[in-house]
PDB file of C-alpha atoms in Angstrom:
ATOM      1  CA  MET A   1     -21.547 -30.950  15.419  1.00 48.00           C
ATOM      2  CA  SER A   2     -18.572 -31.133  13.106  1.00 54.00           C
ATOM      3  CA  LEU A   3     -18.915 -32.092   9.456  1.00 60.00           C
ATOM      4  CA  TYR A   4     -15.501 -33.743   9.454  1.00 62.00           C
ATOM      5  CA  ASP A   5     -15.146 -37.488   9.614  1.00 64.00           C
ATOM      6  CA  GLU A   6     -11.380 -37.933   9.400  1.00 65.00           C
ATOM      7  CA  GLY A   7      -9.848 -41.368   9.662  1.00 65.00           C
ATOM      8  CA  HIS A   8     -12.977 -43.492   9.863  1.00 78.00           C
ATOM      9  CA  THR A   9     -12.072 -45.595   6.849  1.00 86.00           C
ATOM     10  CA  ILE A  10     -11.023 -49.137   6.072  1.00 90.00           C
ATOM     11  CA  ALA A  11      -7.675 -47.787   4.798  1.00 90.00           C
ATOM     12  CA  GLY A  12      -7.071 -45.766   7.958  1.00 88.00           C
ATOM     13  CA  TRP A  13      -7.867 -48.509  10.438  1.00 91.00           C
ATOM     14  CA  THR A  14      -6.009 -51.196   8.480  1.00 94.00           C
ATOM     15  CA  GLY A  15      -2.915 -49.011   8.275  1.00 94.00           C
ATOM     16  CA  PHE A  16      -3.199 -48.208  11.977  1.00 94.00           C
ATOM     17  CA  GLY A  17      -3.424 -51.898  12.900  1.00 96.00           C
ATOM     18  CA  ILE A  18      -0.416 -52.905  10.824  1.00 97.00           C
ATOM     19  CA  ALA A  19       1.641 -49.923  12.056  1.00 97.00           C
ATOM     20  CA  THR A  20       0.799 -50.803  15.671  1.00 98.00           C
ATOM     21  CA  VAL A  21       2.101 -54.338  15.191  1.00 98.00           C
ATOM     22  CA  GLY A  22       5.249 -52.996  13.493  1.00 98.00           C
ATOM     23  CA  SER A  23       5.840 -50.503  16.304  1.00 98.00           C
ATOM     24  CA  ALA A  24       5.412 -53.233  18.907  1.00 98.00           C
ATOM     25  CA  VAL A  25       7.938 -55.459  17.125  1.00 97.00           C
ATOM     26  CA  ALA A  26      10.412 -52.568  16.816  1.00 97.00           C
ATOM     27  CA  GLY A  27       9.904 -51.747  20.517  1.00 97.00           C
ATOM     28  CA  TRP A  28      10.467 -55.374  21.423  1.00 97.00           C
ATOM     29  CA  GLY A  29      13.661 -55.225  19.360  1.00 97.00           C
ATOM     30  CA  VAL A  30      14.840 -52.189  21.318  1.00 97.00           C
ATOM     31  CA  CYS A  31      14.161 -53.945  24.635  1.00 97.00           C
ATOM     32  CA  ALA A  32      15.842 -57.158  23.440  1.00 97.00           C
ATOM     33  CA  VAL A  33      18.725 -55.221  21.834  1.00 95.00           C
ATOM     34  CA  SER A  34      18.038 -57.032  18.557  1.00 96.00           C
ATOM     35  CA  PRO A  35      18.805 -55.153  15.339  1.00 96.00           C
ATOM     36  CA  THR A  36      16.900 -57.840  13.431  1.00 97.00           C
ATOM     37  CA  LEU A  37      13.679 -57.223  15.364  1.00 97.00           C
ATOM     38  CA  ILE A  38      14.099 -53.456  15.078  1.00 97.00           C
ATOM     39  CA  ALA A  39      14.603 -53.683  11.313  1.00 98.00           C
ATOM     40  CA  GLY A  40      11.702 -56.123  10.992  1.00 97.00           C
ATOM     41  CA  GLY A  41       9.391 -53.838  12.969  1.00 97.00           C
ATOM     42  CA  LEU A  42      10.367 -50.827  10.887  1.00 97.00           C
ATOM     43  CA  ALA A  43       9.779 -52.850   7.711  1.00 98.00           C
ATOM     44  CA  VAL A  44       6.264 -53.679   8.937  1.00 98.00           C
ATOM     45  CA  VAL A  45       5.640 -49.965   9.601  1.00 97.00           C
ATOM     46  CA  VAL A  46       6.743 -49.141   6.038  1.00 97.00           C
ATOM     47  CA  ALA A  47       4.450 -51.914   4.775  1.00 97.00           C
ATOM     48  CA  SER A  48       1.564 -50.298   6.667  1.00 97.00           C
ATOM     49  CA  VAL A  49       2.120 -47.059   4.762  1.00 94.00           C
ATOM     50  CA  VAL A  50       2.097 -48.913   1.436  1.00 95.00           C
ATOM     51  CA  VAL A  51      -1.039 -50.910   2.334  1.00 95.00           C
ATOM     52  CA  THR A  52      -2.855 -47.756   3.462  1.00 92.00           C
ATOM     53  CA  TRP A  53      -1.880 -45.975   0.259  1.00 90.00           C
ATOM     54  CA  ILE A  54      -3.094 -48.837  -1.943  1.00 92.00           C
ATOM     55  CA  LEU A  55      -6.397 -49.038  -0.050  1.00 91.00           C
ATOM     56  CA  HIS A  56      -6.849 -45.265  -0.334  1.00 88.00           C
ATOM     57  CA  LEU A  57      -6.279 -45.355  -4.086  1.00 87.00           C
ATOM     58  CA  SER A  58      -8.697 -48.252  -4.503  1.00 88.00           C
ATOM     59  CA  GLY A  59     -11.483 -46.263  -2.855  1.00 86.00           C
ATOM     60  CA  TRP A  60     -11.362 -47.464   0.755  1.00 88.00           C
ATOM     61  CA  GLY A  61      -9.891 -44.196   1.999  1.00 83.00           C
ATOM     62  CA  LYS A  62     -11.658 -40.862   1.926  1.00 79.00           C
ATOM     63  CA  PRO A  63     -10.404 -37.403   0.968  1.00 73.00           C
ATOM     64  CA  PRO A  64      -9.605 -34.886   3.677  1.00 68.00           C
ATOM     65  CA  GLY A  65     -12.200 -32.280   4.536  1.00 70.00           C
ATOM     66  CA  VAL A  66     -15.972 -32.075   4.644  1.00 72.00           C
ATOM     67  CA  ARG A  67     -18.031 -34.919   3.180  1.00 72.00           C
ATOM     68  CA  PRO A  68     -21.779 -35.441   2.942  1.00 72.00           C
ATOM     69  CA  ARG A  69     -23.248 -37.372   5.860  1.00 73.00           C
ATOM     70  CA  GLY A  70     -24.140 -40.296   3.568  1.00 75.00           C
ATOM     71  CA  GLN A  71     -20.427 -40.922   2.972  1.00 75.00           C
ATOM     72  CA  TRP A  72     -19.436 -41.032   6.644  1.00 74.00           C
ATOM     73  CA  GLY A  73     -19.841 -44.793   7.003  1.00 77.00           C
ATOM     74  CA  MET A  74     -16.681 -46.853   7.197  1.00 78.00           C
ATOM     75  CA  ARG A  75     -17.938 -49.354   4.635  1.00 79.00           C
ATOM     76  CA  VAL A  76     -18.849 -46.699   2.072  1.00 80.00           C
ATOM     77  CA  ARG A  77     -16.437 -46.755  -0.832  1.00 82.00           C
ATOM     78  CA  ASP A  78     -15.253 -43.434  -2.257  1.00 81.00           C
ATOM     79  CA  ALA A  79     -16.433 -42.867  -5.826  1.00 74.00           C
ATOM     80  CA  GLN A  80     -13.869 -40.089  -6.482  1.00 73.00           C
ATOM     81  CA  ALA A  81     -10.832 -42.322  -5.951  1.00 78.00           C
ATOM     82  CA  ARG A  82     -10.261 -43.015  -9.661  1.00 78.00           C
ATOM     83  CA  GLU A  83     -10.021 -39.311 -10.558  1.00 80.00           C
ATOM     84  CA  GLY A  84      -8.072 -38.401  -7.439  1.00 79.00           C
ATOM     85  CA  HIS A  85      -8.896 -35.976  -4.658  1.00 75.00           C
ATOM     86  CA  THR A  86      -8.226 -32.269  -4.774  1.00 74.00           C
ATOM     87  CA  GLY A  87      -5.261 -31.415  -2.578  1.00 75.00           C
ATOM     88  CA  CYS A  88      -4.536 -35.058  -1.674  1.00 79.00           C
ATOM     89  CA  VAL A  89      -0.818 -35.846  -1.466  1.00 78.00           C
ATOM     90  CA  SER A  90      -1.476 -39.572  -1.776  1.00 78.00           C
ATOM     91  CA  CYS A  91      -3.368 -39.127  -5.042  1.00 80.00           C
ATOM     92  CA  ARG A  92      -0.753 -36.735  -6.402  1.00 79.00           C
ATOM     93  CA  LEU A  93       2.029 -39.241  -5.669  1.00 82.00           C
ATOM     94  CA  ALA A  94       0.091 -41.807  -7.700  1.00 81.00           C
ATOM     95  CA  GLY A  95      -0.279 -39.384 -10.618  1.00 83.00           C
ATOM     96  CA  ARG A  96      -3.939 -38.738  -9.901  1.00 77.00           C
ATOM     97  CA  GLY A  97      -5.724 -35.794  -8.467  1.00 64.00           C
ATOM     98  CA  ARG A  98      -6.353 -32.228  -9.312  1.00 56.00           C
ATOM     99  CA  ARG A  99      -4.213 -29.437  -8.008  1.00 53.00           C
ATOM    100  CA  ARG A 100      -6.026 -26.576  -6.404  1.00 53.00           C
ATOM    101  CA  ALA A 101      -5.817 -23.442  -8.477  1.00 54.00           C
ATOM    102  CA  VAL A 102      -4.817 -20.909  -5.817  1.00 53.00           C
ATOM    103  CA  GLU A 103      -3.412 -17.606  -6.922  1.00 55.00           C
ATOM    104  CA  PRO A 104      -1.029 -15.679  -4.677  1.00 53.00           C
ATOM    105  CA  VAL A 105      -2.035 -12.228  -3.495  1.00 55.00           C
ATOM    106  CA  ALA A 106      -0.817  -9.731  -6.102  1.00 59.00           C
ATOM    107  CA  GLY A 107       2.644  -8.379  -5.379  1.00 59.00           C
ATOM    108  CA  THR A 108       3.233 -10.362  -2.172  1.00 63.00           C
ATOM    109  CA  GLY A 109       3.709 -13.964  -3.312  1.00 59.00           C
ATOM    110  CA  VAL A 110       1.578 -15.057  -0.343  1.00 61.00           C
ATOM    111  CA  ILE A 111      -1.205 -17.591  -0.856  1.00 60.00           C
ATOM    112  CA  PRO A 112      -4.254 -16.614   1.211  1.00 60.00           C
ATOM    113  CA  ALA A 113      -5.718 -19.128   3.687  1.00 60.00           C
ATOM    114  CA  GLU A 114      -9.294 -20.264   3.198  1.00 64.00           C
ATOM    115  CA  PRO A 115     -11.658 -20.072   6.172  1.00 63.00           C
ATOM    116  CA  ILE A 116     -13.356 -23.388   6.881  1.00 63.00           C
ATOM    117  CA  PRO A 117     -16.401 -23.537   9.157  1.00 63.00           C
ATOM    118  CA  LEU A 118     -16.037 -26.261  11.781  1.00 65.00           C
ATOM    119  CA  SER A 119     -19.721 -26.569  12.562  1.00 63.00           C
ATOM    120  CA  PRO A 120     -23.029 -25.505  11.013  1.00 64.00           C
ATOM    121  CA  VAL A 121     -23.451 -22.964  13.844  1.00 60.00           C
ATOM    122  CA  GLU A 122     -20.557 -20.810  12.626  1.00 50.00           C
TER     123      GLU A 122
END
């Protein structure tokens, strides 16, 4: 069983719902050949990104990666949201978050990849 629980958050599902409506309106605009509907649908899609970002920063989104099983519930608020999540682009854009201190391999300039186990069996 995987330890990942990506996307099962209030922020994720709210953003998905709003983006779906915006995509449907933009698609309707394409079928109706209406630049107004297309622009309106695209504006709703942009609004979905902003709403998802705000919900993530307020603790209703979770960081990427492995989380303890107790934090898998959709209604569990993330306690780390105020400090920011390590490696989270959303948090970095808001001026939060900690950058990962990864050193390149000496002499090559290449940053090594980290192995991540996908299940407890590995």
